Each structure stands twice: as C-alpha cells, then as structure tokens.
Short mmCIF file of N, CA and C in Angstrom, two decimals:
data_model
loop_
_atom_site.label_atom_id
_atom_site.label_comp_id
_atom_site.label_asym_id
_atom_site.label_seq_id
_atom_site.Cartn_x
_atom_site.Cartn_y
_atom_site.Cartn_z
N MET A 1 -24.69 -51.60 -60.33
CA MET A 1 -23.45 -51.17 -60.13
C MET A 1 -23.45 -49.61 -60.20
N LYS A 2 -24.33 -49.01 -60.63
CA LYS A 2 -24.58 -47.34 -60.69
C LYS A 2 -24.89 -47.03 -59.37
N LYS A 3 -25.84 -48.00 -58.84
CA LYS A 3 -26.39 -47.70 -57.45
C LYS A 3 -25.22 -47.71 -56.29
N THR A 4 -24.23 -48.46 -56.36
CA THR A 4 -23.20 -48.85 -55.71
C THR A 4 -22.15 -47.74 -55.52
N VAL A 5 -22.02 -47.18 -56.88
CA VAL A 5 -21.02 -46.25 -56.78
C VAL A 5 -21.72 -44.93 -56.32
N LEU A 6 -22.88 -44.54 -56.57
CA LEU A 6 -23.75 -43.57 -55.89
C LEU A 6 -23.65 -43.47 -54.32
N PHE A 7 -23.89 -44.67 -54.07
CA PHE A 7 -23.93 -45.02 -52.60
C PHE A 7 -22.62 -44.71 -51.82
N PHE A 8 -21.58 -45.08 -52.49
CA PHE A 8 -20.22 -44.84 -51.88
C PHE A 8 -19.79 -43.51 -51.91
N LEU A 9 -20.26 -42.78 -53.07
CA LEU A 9 -19.98 -41.48 -53.31
C LEU A 9 -20.96 -40.61 -52.26
N PHE A 10 -21.96 -41.00 -51.99
CA PHE A 10 -22.83 -40.35 -50.89
C PHE A 10 -21.99 -40.39 -49.46
N VAL A 11 -21.57 -41.72 -49.08
CA VAL A 11 -21.02 -41.98 -47.93
C VAL A 11 -19.70 -41.23 -47.71
N THR A 12 -18.95 -40.95 -48.77
CA THR A 12 -17.69 -40.32 -48.96
C THR A 12 -18.02 -38.80 -48.64
N LEU A 13 -18.96 -38.30 -49.14
CA LEU A 13 -19.40 -36.81 -48.91
C LEU A 13 -19.84 -36.56 -47.55
N VAL A 14 -20.54 -37.50 -47.03
CA VAL A 14 -21.03 -37.36 -45.70
C VAL A 14 -19.84 -37.54 -44.72
N LEU A 15 -19.18 -38.40 -44.86
CA LEU A 15 -17.76 -38.48 -43.90
C LEU A 15 -17.00 -37.35 -44.01
N THR A 16 -16.72 -36.82 -45.14
CA THR A 16 -15.78 -35.79 -45.39
C THR A 16 -16.33 -34.47 -44.72
N SER A 17 -17.76 -34.34 -44.72
CA SER A 17 -18.33 -33.11 -44.29
C SER A 17 -18.29 -33.22 -42.74
N CYS A 18 -18.45 -34.24 -42.10
CA CYS A 18 -18.18 -34.65 -40.59
C CYS A 18 -16.86 -34.30 -40.17
N ILE A 19 -15.90 -34.86 -40.82
CA ILE A 19 -14.53 -34.59 -40.66
C ILE A 19 -14.23 -33.10 -40.63
N LYS A 20 -14.56 -32.25 -41.81
CA LYS A 20 -14.38 -30.97 -41.79
C LYS A 20 -14.94 -30.07 -40.52
N THR A 21 -16.22 -30.58 -40.28
CA THR A 21 -16.93 -30.00 -39.14
C THR A 21 -16.24 -29.99 -37.96
N GLN A 22 -15.73 -31.32 -37.60
CA GLN A 22 -14.84 -31.59 -36.35
C GLN A 22 -13.67 -30.66 -36.38
N LYS A 23 -12.91 -30.77 -37.42
CA LYS A 23 -11.72 -29.79 -37.80
C LYS A 23 -11.90 -28.57 -37.34
N SER A 24 -13.04 -28.12 -37.92
CA SER A 24 -13.40 -26.65 -37.68
C SER A 24 -13.67 -26.30 -36.28
N ASN A 25 -14.43 -27.10 -35.50
CA ASN A 25 -14.65 -26.97 -34.14
C ASN A 25 -13.24 -26.90 -33.37
N GLU A 26 -12.39 -27.91 -33.80
CA GLU A 26 -11.12 -27.89 -32.94
C GLU A 26 -10.49 -26.67 -33.33
N LEU A 27 -10.37 -26.07 -34.55
CA LEU A 27 -9.74 -24.91 -34.71
C LEU A 27 -10.06 -23.82 -34.13
N LYS A 28 -11.42 -23.64 -33.78
CA LYS A 28 -12.28 -22.62 -33.13
C LYS A 28 -11.86 -22.57 -31.78
N LYS A 29 -11.74 -23.86 -31.18
CA LYS A 29 -11.38 -23.95 -29.68
C LYS A 29 -9.69 -23.76 -29.36
N ARG A 30 -9.09 -24.00 -30.22
CA ARG A 30 -7.55 -23.90 -30.13
C ARG A 30 -7.17 -22.40 -29.71
N PRO A 31 -7.47 -21.29 -30.55
CA PRO A 31 -7.38 -20.15 -30.19
C PRO A 31 -7.58 -19.64 -28.90
N ILE A 32 -8.93 -20.03 -28.37
CA ILE A 32 -9.13 -19.79 -27.02
C ILE A 32 -8.40 -20.30 -26.04
N SER A 33 -8.09 -21.53 -26.12
CA SER A 33 -7.21 -22.12 -25.15
C SER A 33 -5.86 -21.62 -25.30
N GLU A 34 -5.32 -21.25 -26.29
CA GLU A 34 -4.08 -20.53 -26.42
C GLU A 34 -4.01 -19.18 -25.93
N TYR A 35 -5.24 -18.50 -26.06
CA TYR A 35 -5.32 -16.92 -25.45
C TYR A 35 -5.37 -17.20 -23.94
N LYS A 36 -6.12 -18.00 -23.32
CA LYS A 36 -6.29 -18.32 -21.89
C LYS A 36 -4.93 -18.55 -21.36
N TYR A 37 -4.14 -19.55 -22.16
CA TYR A 37 -2.71 -19.74 -21.48
C TYR A 37 -1.91 -18.56 -21.67
N ALA A 38 -1.91 -17.77 -22.61
CA ALA A 38 -0.95 -16.73 -22.78
C ALA A 38 -1.48 -15.58 -21.67
N PHE A 39 -2.70 -15.49 -21.37
CA PHE A 39 -3.00 -14.50 -20.34
C PHE A 39 -3.72 -14.95 -19.29
N SER A 40 -2.83 -15.92 -18.71
CA SER A 40 -3.50 -16.74 -17.37
C SER A 40 -3.51 -16.01 -16.22
N GLN A 41 -2.45 -15.21 -16.28
CA GLN A 41 -2.47 -14.24 -14.87
C GLN A 41 -2.24 -12.90 -15.22
N ILE A 42 -3.41 -12.26 -14.64
CA ILE A 42 -3.40 -10.81 -14.89
C ILE A 42 -3.25 -10.13 -13.42
N ALA A 43 -2.25 -9.13 -13.48
CA ALA A 43 -1.89 -8.65 -12.13
C ALA A 43 -2.61 -7.15 -12.13
N LEU A 44 -3.53 -6.82 -10.81
CA LEU A 44 -4.10 -5.80 -10.67
C LEU A 44 -3.47 -5.06 -9.49
N ALA A 45 -3.06 -3.79 -9.61
CA ALA A 45 -2.32 -3.32 -8.62
C ALA A 45 -3.33 -2.08 -8.23
N ASN A 46 -3.37 -2.04 -6.71
CA ASN A 46 -4.13 -0.74 -6.14
C ASN A 46 -3.21 -0.16 -5.25
N TYR A 47 -3.23 1.32 -5.18
CA TYR A 47 -2.34 1.94 -4.24
C TYR A 47 -3.02 2.69 -3.26
N PHE A 48 -2.67 2.78 -2.01
CA PHE A 48 -3.44 3.52 -0.88
C PHE A 48 -2.45 4.40 -0.34
N PRO A 49 -2.54 5.62 -0.28
CA PRO A 49 -3.72 6.27 -0.84
C PRO A 49 -3.43 6.33 -2.49
N GLU A 50 -4.45 6.54 -3.27
CA GLU A 50 -4.13 6.54 -4.88
C GLU A 50 -3.09 7.49 -5.35
N THR A 51 -2.92 8.69 -4.71
CA THR A 51 -2.03 9.50 -5.15
C THR A 51 -1.16 10.13 -4.02
N HIS A 52 -0.06 10.93 -4.37
CA HIS A 52 0.79 11.58 -3.29
C HIS A 52 -0.17 12.57 -2.59
N ILE A 53 0.12 12.38 -1.29
CA ILE A 53 -0.51 13.24 -0.30
C ILE A 53 0.51 14.15 0.79
N GLU A 54 -0.06 15.13 0.77
CA GLU A 54 0.93 16.14 1.77
C GLU A 54 -0.19 16.87 2.54
N VAL A 55 -0.03 17.00 3.73
CA VAL A 55 -0.76 17.71 4.82
C VAL A 55 0.18 18.66 5.49
N ARG A 56 0.12 19.87 5.43
CA ARG A 56 0.80 20.90 6.36
C ARG A 56 0.04 21.44 7.48
N THR A 57 0.52 21.58 8.64
CA THR A 57 -0.17 22.28 9.73
C THR A 57 0.92 22.93 10.48
N ASP A 58 0.22 24.18 10.74
CA ASP A 58 1.01 25.30 11.43
C ASP A 58 0.36 25.70 12.76
N SER A 59 0.96 25.43 13.92
CA SER A 59 0.17 25.85 15.18
C SER A 59 1.09 26.79 16.10
N ILE A 60 0.27 27.49 16.89
CA ILE A 60 1.03 28.33 17.85
C ILE A 60 0.25 27.79 19.29
N ILE A 61 1.11 27.42 20.18
CA ILE A 61 0.68 27.05 21.48
C ILE A 61 1.26 28.00 22.54
N SER A 62 0.04 28.61 23.23
CA SER A 62 0.29 29.32 24.32
C SER A 62 1.16 30.69 24.13
N ASN A 63 1.21 31.15 22.86
CA ASN A 63 2.09 32.04 22.46
C ASN A 63 3.42 31.76 22.62
N THR A 64 3.83 30.52 22.78
CA THR A 64 5.26 30.30 23.16
C THR A 64 5.87 29.33 22.03
N PHE A 65 5.26 28.46 21.53
CA PHE A 65 5.58 27.41 20.66
C PHE A 65 5.22 27.76 19.37
N LYS A 66 5.76 27.83 18.20
CA LYS A 66 5.40 27.80 16.85
C LYS A 66 5.86 26.73 16.13
N VAL A 67 4.76 25.73 15.87
CA VAL A 67 5.21 24.32 15.34
C VAL A 67 4.66 24.53 13.71
N HIS A 68 5.53 23.60 12.98
CA HIS A 68 5.15 23.35 11.62
C HIS A 68 5.44 22.00 11.38
N ILE A 69 4.35 21.37 10.86
CA ILE A 69 4.43 19.92 10.62
C ILE A 69 4.01 19.65 9.29
N LYS A 70 4.73 18.73 8.52
CA LYS A 70 4.42 18.39 7.23
C LYS A 70 4.44 16.73 7.16
N ASN A 71 3.25 16.33 6.95
CA ASN A 71 3.03 14.94 6.69
C ASN A 71 2.99 14.59 5.33
N TYR A 72 3.46 13.53 4.93
CA TYR A 72 3.59 13.47 3.27
C TYR A 72 3.94 11.99 2.97
N SER A 73 3.35 11.50 1.83
CA SER A 73 3.77 10.19 1.44
C SER A 73 5.00 10.30 0.41
N ILE A 74 5.65 9.26 0.42
CA ILE A 74 6.95 9.36 -0.47
C ILE A 74 6.51 8.65 -1.86
N LYS A 75 6.74 9.15 -2.89
CA LYS A 75 6.16 9.09 -4.16
C LYS A 75 6.54 7.37 -4.56
N ASP A 76 7.95 7.24 -4.43
CA ASP A 76 8.22 5.73 -5.01
C ASP A 76 8.46 4.72 -4.10
N GLU A 77 8.11 4.93 -2.83
CA GLU A 77 8.21 4.02 -1.72
C GLU A 77 6.83 3.41 -1.18
N TYR A 78 6.75 2.02 -1.20
CA TYR A 78 5.50 1.45 -0.71
C TYR A 78 5.60 0.22 -0.04
N ILE A 79 4.61 -0.41 0.74
CA ILE A 79 4.76 -1.64 1.35
C ILE A 79 3.69 -2.54 0.62
N THR A 80 4.00 -3.66 0.27
CA THR A 80 3.08 -4.63 -0.35
C THR A 80 2.35 -5.28 0.82
N VAL A 81 0.95 -5.07 0.71
CA VAL A 81 0.02 -5.46 1.69
C VAL A 81 -0.59 -6.68 1.48
N THR A 82 -1.24 -7.07 0.43
CA THR A 82 -1.97 -8.29 0.02
C THR A 82 -1.55 -8.78 -1.29
N LYS A 83 -1.46 -10.20 -1.30
CA LYS A 83 -1.27 -10.75 -2.70
C LYS A 83 -2.42 -11.83 -2.80
N SER A 84 -3.35 -11.82 -3.53
CA SER A 84 -4.36 -12.84 -3.78
C SER A 84 -4.55 -13.32 -5.11
N ASN A 85 -4.82 -14.48 -5.44
CA ASN A 85 -4.94 -15.14 -6.48
C ASN A 85 -6.28 -15.96 -6.63
N SER A 86 -7.22 -15.21 -7.46
CA SER A 86 -8.48 -15.76 -7.68
C SER A 86 -8.77 -15.60 -9.16
N ASN A 87 -9.44 -16.71 -9.76
CA ASN A 87 -9.80 -16.46 -11.19
C ASN A 87 -8.52 -16.01 -12.10
N ASN A 88 -7.33 -16.51 -11.77
CA ASN A 88 -6.13 -16.13 -12.50
C ASN A 88 -5.90 -14.72 -12.48
N LYS A 89 -6.29 -14.06 -11.29
CA LYS A 89 -5.97 -12.66 -11.30
C LYS A 89 -5.28 -12.59 -10.19
N ILE A 90 -4.04 -11.83 -10.16
CA ILE A 90 -3.22 -11.46 -8.92
C ILE A 90 -3.61 -10.08 -8.56
N LYS A 91 -3.99 -9.89 -7.32
CA LYS A 91 -4.47 -8.61 -6.77
C LYS A 91 -3.29 -8.11 -5.67
N LEU A 92 -2.89 -6.99 -5.85
CA LEU A 92 -1.65 -6.57 -4.98
C LEU A 92 -2.21 -5.15 -4.61
N LEU A 93 -2.02 -5.01 -3.26
CA LEU A 93 -2.43 -3.56 -2.65
C LEU A 93 -1.03 -3.19 -2.10
N TYR A 94 -0.66 -1.95 -2.44
CA TYR A 94 0.45 -1.25 -2.09
C TYR A 94 -0.11 0.04 -1.23
N HIS A 95 0.59 0.07 0.00
CA HIS A 95 0.36 1.22 0.76
C HIS A 95 1.67 2.01 0.69
N ARG A 96 1.34 3.28 0.59
CA ARG A 96 2.59 4.11 0.32
C ARG A 96 3.12 4.59 1.82
N VAL A 97 4.53 4.83 1.71
CA VAL A 97 5.37 5.01 3.14
C VAL A 97 5.17 6.58 3.21
N PHE A 98 4.78 6.88 4.53
CA PHE A 98 4.73 8.29 4.96
C PHE A 98 5.94 8.74 5.87
N GLU A 99 6.18 9.95 5.86
CA GLU A 99 7.29 10.67 6.63
C GLU A 99 6.63 11.98 6.89
N SER A 100 7.37 12.61 7.98
CA SER A 100 6.89 13.83 8.57
C SER A 100 8.38 14.75 8.89
N GLU A 101 8.07 15.98 8.66
CA GLU A 101 8.84 16.88 9.12
C GLU A 101 8.39 17.78 10.03
N ILE A 102 9.22 17.96 11.13
CA ILE A 102 8.71 18.82 12.32
C ILE A 102 9.77 19.92 12.38
N SER A 103 9.15 21.21 12.63
CA SER A 103 10.13 22.26 13.09
C SER A 103 9.56 22.94 14.28
N VAL A 104 10.12 23.28 15.33
CA VAL A 104 9.55 24.10 16.57
C VAL A 104 10.46 25.22 16.72
N ALA A 105 9.78 26.38 16.90
CA ALA A 105 10.35 27.57 17.23
C ALA A 105 9.97 28.32 18.38
N VAL A 106 10.78 28.79 19.27
CA VAL A 106 10.37 29.76 20.52
C VAL A 106 10.81 31.15 20.27
N ALA A 107 10.07 32.10 20.40
CA ALA A 107 10.74 33.50 20.19
C ALA A 107 11.57 33.73 18.89
N SER A 108 11.00 33.09 17.87
CA SER A 108 11.66 33.23 16.64
C SER A 108 13.05 32.43 16.42
N LYS A 109 13.16 31.31 17.49
CA LYS A 109 14.62 30.73 17.48
C LYS A 109 14.20 29.28 17.26
N ASP A 110 14.81 28.73 16.25
CA ASP A 110 14.47 27.29 16.13
C ASP A 110 15.12 26.43 17.27
N ILE A 111 14.19 25.59 17.99
CA ILE A 111 14.74 24.89 19.04
C ILE A 111 14.78 23.30 18.57
N PHE A 112 14.02 23.07 17.71
CA PHE A 112 13.87 21.60 17.19
C PHE A 112 13.58 21.35 15.83
N LYS A 113 14.10 20.54 15.10
CA LYS A 113 13.96 20.29 13.68
C LYS A 113 14.36 18.78 13.43
N THR A 114 13.53 18.20 12.81
CA THR A 114 13.81 16.69 12.56
C THR A 114 12.82 16.06 11.65
N ALA A 115 13.23 15.11 10.86
CA ALA A 115 12.35 14.29 9.96
C ALA A 115 12.02 12.90 10.62
N ILE A 116 10.75 12.46 10.50
CA ILE A 116 10.33 11.26 11.29
C ILE A 116 9.84 10.14 10.34
N SER A 117 10.40 9.08 10.38
CA SER A 117 9.91 7.89 9.46
C SER A 117 9.81 6.53 10.32
N ALA A 118 9.20 5.53 9.91
CA ALA A 118 9.40 4.44 10.50
C ALA A 118 10.67 3.65 10.43
N GLN A 119 11.51 3.98 9.53
CA GLN A 119 12.93 3.65 9.54
C GLN A 119 13.73 3.85 10.54
N GLU A 120 13.48 5.28 11.11
CA GLU A 120 14.10 5.66 12.28
C GLU A 120 13.79 5.14 13.71
N PHE A 121 12.49 4.66 13.68
CA PHE A 121 11.84 4.19 14.98
C PHE A 121 12.20 2.51 15.23
N LYS A 122 12.61 1.91 13.94
CA LYS A 122 12.69 0.53 14.00
C LYS A 122 13.55 0.04 15.06
N ASP A 123 12.87 -1.05 15.73
CA ASP A 123 13.56 -1.82 16.69
C ASP A 123 13.51 -3.21 16.35
N PRO A 124 14.88 -3.54 16.31
CA PRO A 124 15.19 -4.94 15.72
C PRO A 124 14.60 -6.24 16.82
N LEU A 125 14.11 -5.80 17.80
CA LEU A 125 13.64 -6.73 18.82
C LEU A 125 12.09 -7.00 18.34
N GLN A 126 11.65 -6.26 17.59
CA GLN A 126 10.06 -6.13 17.13
C GLN A 126 10.02 -6.04 15.63
N LYS A 127 10.69 -6.97 15.16
CA LYS A 127 10.89 -6.93 13.50
C LYS A 127 9.48 -7.22 12.74
N THR A 128 8.72 -8.03 13.59
CA THR A 128 7.28 -8.46 12.96
C THR A 128 6.48 -7.27 12.83
N PHE A 129 6.57 -6.24 13.63
CA PHE A 129 5.72 -5.02 13.59
C PHE A 129 6.41 -3.97 12.55
N TRP A 130 7.67 -3.82 12.61
CA TRP A 130 8.38 -2.73 11.81
C TRP A 130 8.93 -3.08 10.48
N ASP A 131 8.50 -4.29 10.05
CA ASP A 131 8.79 -4.75 8.55
C ASP A 131 7.77 -4.19 7.54
N LYS A 132 6.51 -4.05 8.15
CA LYS A 132 5.43 -3.57 7.36
C LYS A 132 4.84 -2.56 7.96
N ALA A 133 5.59 -1.55 8.74
CA ALA A 133 5.17 -0.31 9.38
C ALA A 133 5.32 0.81 8.57
N THR A 134 4.59 1.96 8.65
CA THR A 134 4.86 3.22 8.25
C THR A 134 4.33 4.11 9.25
N LEU A 135 4.83 5.43 9.14
CA LEU A 135 4.28 6.44 9.80
C LEU A 135 2.67 6.76 9.31
N GLN A 136 1.90 6.90 10.48
CA GLN A 136 0.43 7.22 10.16
C GLN A 136 0.11 8.70 10.17
N HIS A 137 0.80 9.27 11.36
CA HIS A 137 0.41 10.76 11.41
C HIS A 137 1.26 11.33 12.60
N VAL A 138 1.60 12.54 12.50
CA VAL A 138 2.16 13.34 13.53
C VAL A 138 1.39 14.69 13.74
N TRP A 139 1.29 15.07 15.02
CA TRP A 139 0.30 16.19 15.21
C TRP A 139 0.71 16.85 16.57
N VAL A 140 0.30 18.05 16.61
CA VAL A 140 0.30 18.59 18.19
C VAL A 140 -0.78 18.29 18.88
N ASN A 141 -0.68 17.78 20.18
CA ASN A 141 -1.81 17.39 21.13
C ASN A 141 -1.90 18.87 21.88
N GLN A 142 -3.01 19.41 21.46
CA GLN A 142 -3.22 20.88 21.89
C GLN A 142 -3.75 20.65 23.29
N GLU A 143 -4.55 19.72 23.62
CA GLU A 143 -5.19 19.51 24.89
C GLU A 143 -4.11 19.64 26.03
N VAL A 144 -3.14 18.85 25.86
CA VAL A 144 -2.12 18.85 26.97
C VAL A 144 -0.86 19.79 26.92
N SER A 145 -0.76 20.52 25.57
CA SER A 145 0.50 21.31 25.58
C SER A 145 0.10 22.67 26.29
N ASN A 146 1.01 23.36 26.78
CA ASN A 146 1.01 24.42 27.36
C ASN A 146 2.15 25.46 27.20
N ASN A 147 2.33 26.53 27.97
CA ASN A 147 3.42 27.39 27.53
C ASN A 147 4.71 26.92 28.02
N LYS A 148 4.78 25.78 28.78
CA LYS A 148 5.95 24.91 29.41
C LYS A 148 6.52 23.80 28.80
N TYR A 149 5.40 23.12 28.15
CA TYR A 149 5.82 21.92 27.29
C TYR A 149 4.76 21.67 26.15
N LEU A 150 5.46 21.29 25.17
CA LEU A 150 4.80 20.99 23.75
C LEU A 150 4.60 19.56 23.68
N ASN A 151 3.56 18.94 23.24
CA ASN A 151 3.21 17.66 23.33
C ASN A 151 3.00 17.30 21.81
N ILE A 152 3.65 16.43 21.25
CA ILE A 152 3.49 16.03 19.82
C ILE A 152 3.21 14.56 19.80
N GLY A 153 2.17 14.08 19.22
CA GLY A 153 1.65 12.72 18.97
C GLY A 153 2.40 12.39 17.84
N ILE A 154 2.82 11.00 17.83
CA ILE A 154 3.37 10.23 16.51
C ILE A 154 2.94 8.76 16.75
N SER A 155 2.24 8.47 15.47
CA SER A 155 1.68 7.30 15.43
C SER A 155 2.30 6.42 14.20
N PHE A 156 2.44 5.10 14.56
CA PHE A 156 2.82 4.24 13.41
C PHE A 156 1.80 3.14 13.25
N ILE A 157 1.56 2.58 12.08
CA ILE A 157 0.85 1.50 11.85
C ILE A 157 1.37 0.58 10.95
N ASN A 158 1.13 -0.81 11.46
CA ASN A 158 1.62 -1.90 10.60
C ASN A 158 0.38 -2.19 9.57
N VAL A 159 0.71 -1.91 8.37
CA VAL A 159 -0.38 -2.11 7.32
C VAL A 159 -0.88 -3.48 6.91
N GLU A 160 -0.29 -4.11 7.33
CA GLU A 160 -0.52 -5.75 6.93
C GLU A 160 -1.51 -6.18 8.14
N ASN A 161 -1.43 -5.95 9.18
CA ASN A 161 -2.37 -6.36 10.40
C ASN A 161 -3.11 -5.33 11.07
N ASN A 162 -2.71 -4.04 10.85
CA ASN A 162 -3.46 -2.95 11.68
C ASN A 162 -3.01 -2.84 12.87
N ALA A 163 -1.76 -3.30 13.29
CA ALA A 163 -1.35 -3.12 14.66
C ALA A 163 -0.62 -1.48 14.66
N TYR A 164 -0.68 -1.00 15.77
CA TYR A 164 -0.24 0.51 15.76
C TYR A 164 0.67 0.63 17.22
N LYS A 165 1.41 1.61 17.10
CA LYS A 165 2.32 2.16 18.21
C LYS A 165 2.11 3.84 18.22
N LEU A 166 1.67 4.28 19.30
CA LEU A 166 1.47 5.68 19.49
C LEU A 166 2.67 6.18 20.54
N TYR A 167 3.36 7.14 20.15
CA TYR A 167 4.37 7.74 20.95
C TYR A 167 4.02 9.21 21.14
N GLU A 168 4.56 9.78 22.28
CA GLU A 168 4.32 11.15 22.59
C GLU A 168 5.68 11.73 22.79
N LEU A 169 5.93 12.91 21.99
CA LEU A 169 7.33 13.53 22.08
C LEU A 169 6.90 14.76 22.79
N THR A 170 7.83 15.04 23.97
CA THR A 170 7.56 16.34 24.77
C THR A 170 8.65 17.17 24.65
N LEU A 171 8.47 18.51 24.35
CA LEU A 171 9.61 19.45 23.93
C LEU A 171 9.34 20.54 25.12
N ASP A 172 10.42 21.13 25.83
CA ASP A 172 10.15 22.28 26.54
C ASP A 172 10.93 23.62 25.86
N PRO A 173 10.65 24.68 26.24
CA PRO A 173 11.17 25.87 25.62
C PRO A 173 12.48 26.11 25.09
N LYS A 174 13.43 25.19 25.90
CA LYS A 174 14.80 25.00 25.59
C LYS A 174 15.15 24.11 24.47
N GLY A 175 14.14 23.30 24.02
CA GLY A 175 14.46 22.29 22.98
C GLY A 175 14.79 21.03 23.59
N GLU A 176 14.79 20.82 25.03
CA GLU A 176 14.99 19.46 25.53
C GLU A 176 13.77 18.52 25.37
N GLN A 177 14.03 17.15 24.96
CA GLN A 177 12.96 16.36 24.50
C GLN A 177 12.90 15.26 25.42
N HIS A 178 11.70 14.62 25.19
CA HIS A 178 11.62 13.30 25.84
C HIS A 178 10.59 12.54 25.13
N LEU A 179 10.77 11.27 24.60
CA LEU A 179 9.86 10.48 23.89
C LEU A 179 9.45 9.34 24.74
N ILE A 180 8.16 8.81 24.78
CA ILE A 180 7.77 7.86 25.42
C ILE A 180 6.75 7.01 24.57
N LEU A 181 6.66 5.74 24.73
CA LEU A 181 5.62 4.97 24.11
C LEU A 181 4.42 5.04 24.84
N ILE A 182 3.33 5.56 24.39
CA ILE A 182 1.97 5.72 25.22
C ILE A 182 0.89 4.61 25.10
N GLU A 183 0.90 4.07 23.96
CA GLU A 183 -0.06 2.75 23.74
C GLU A 183 0.59 2.11 22.36
N GLU A 184 0.14 0.57 22.52
CA GLU A 184 0.52 0.00 21.28
C GLU A 184 -0.69 -1.28 21.26
N HIS A 185 -0.88 -1.83 19.95
CA HIS A 185 -1.73 -2.64 19.80
C HIS A 185 -1.20 -3.50 18.54
N SER A 186 -1.09 -4.94 19.24
CA SER A 186 -0.71 -5.81 18.07
C SER A 186 -1.56 -6.99 17.50
#
C-alpha cells in the first residue's frame, strides 16, 4: 500500500508540474499577442521637402525689367501622396504646397505684382490634375526675355502621378500681360 500511495504522489507531482509549465507558457504568450494587438498599426509620416523652403530670386532684364520672385512652401498645407499598408505599418507621404510671389518694376515703378498658387489656376474641367497639384516653380526665362517683353515660366505638378503643366506669362513694360499654356503631360 505504501508503494501505491508513493506512486499516486509521484503521478500527482508530475501532472501538476506539467500543468504549471503549460500555464506559464500561455502567460508568456498572452502579453505578446496583446501587445501586437494594441500596436497593430503604426503610422509613419514623411514630408517632402522635410522642412520649410524659401527661394528668392532678383533679376534685371535688359536694364528694363526689375523682377523679384519668392518661391516658398506653406508651412501647414500639404497634399497626401501615398498610403501603403505593409507589416501593420501605414506609410504616408505628404508633399508640401508651394506658392510664389512675383513683383515686376520698370524704371522704379511697379507694373505687376501677384501671388501664384495652384488654387488660383484650378480648372474645374481638369479636376483629376488640380486636386493633387501644387506650384512647382516660377522663374524668369532669360533666354527669350528682352527689353520689350519679360517672359516668366510657371510650372505646376500633380504630386501623385507626376503630371505637369507649364505656362508662360509675358509682360510688356506697361504691365500688360498674356498667359499661355506651353506644355502639359498627364
């Protein structure tokens, strides 16, 4: 009888140690699965350009036109370009919105002053382009400008599909202006 009691005691000890090991493994796995559930989606945001940008350009064309152009990104405005979800990570790319200020003077007299942005150029008939478009750059086209006409290049880009539109703004010394679409790619 003593052997039987020892046998049952031994079997009881073995079974309880197995049950404790099984529970211990379950307890170790539970916090990991709870952690994965709690942090299942991590959002990573990237901005292009990373910081605020401002470029100022002053030009004098044929001793006639004095041009000041300021291209800059708007600090709190951006266009969401991509969203991707891989390995429980959401990657967002934000492209900053750009604007430009242009002032032109002839003989120290201001003849033209404006601010340019994609919002001002928006064409409701081309909604797919303009919804994700921003000003890319404004510059003086020095190759075709002379003392009779100032030519300013204006480009817009759709940051989602890299489509673009290129305009040319022509000014005469009196401030009369003419805007034409030179090129577009969709």
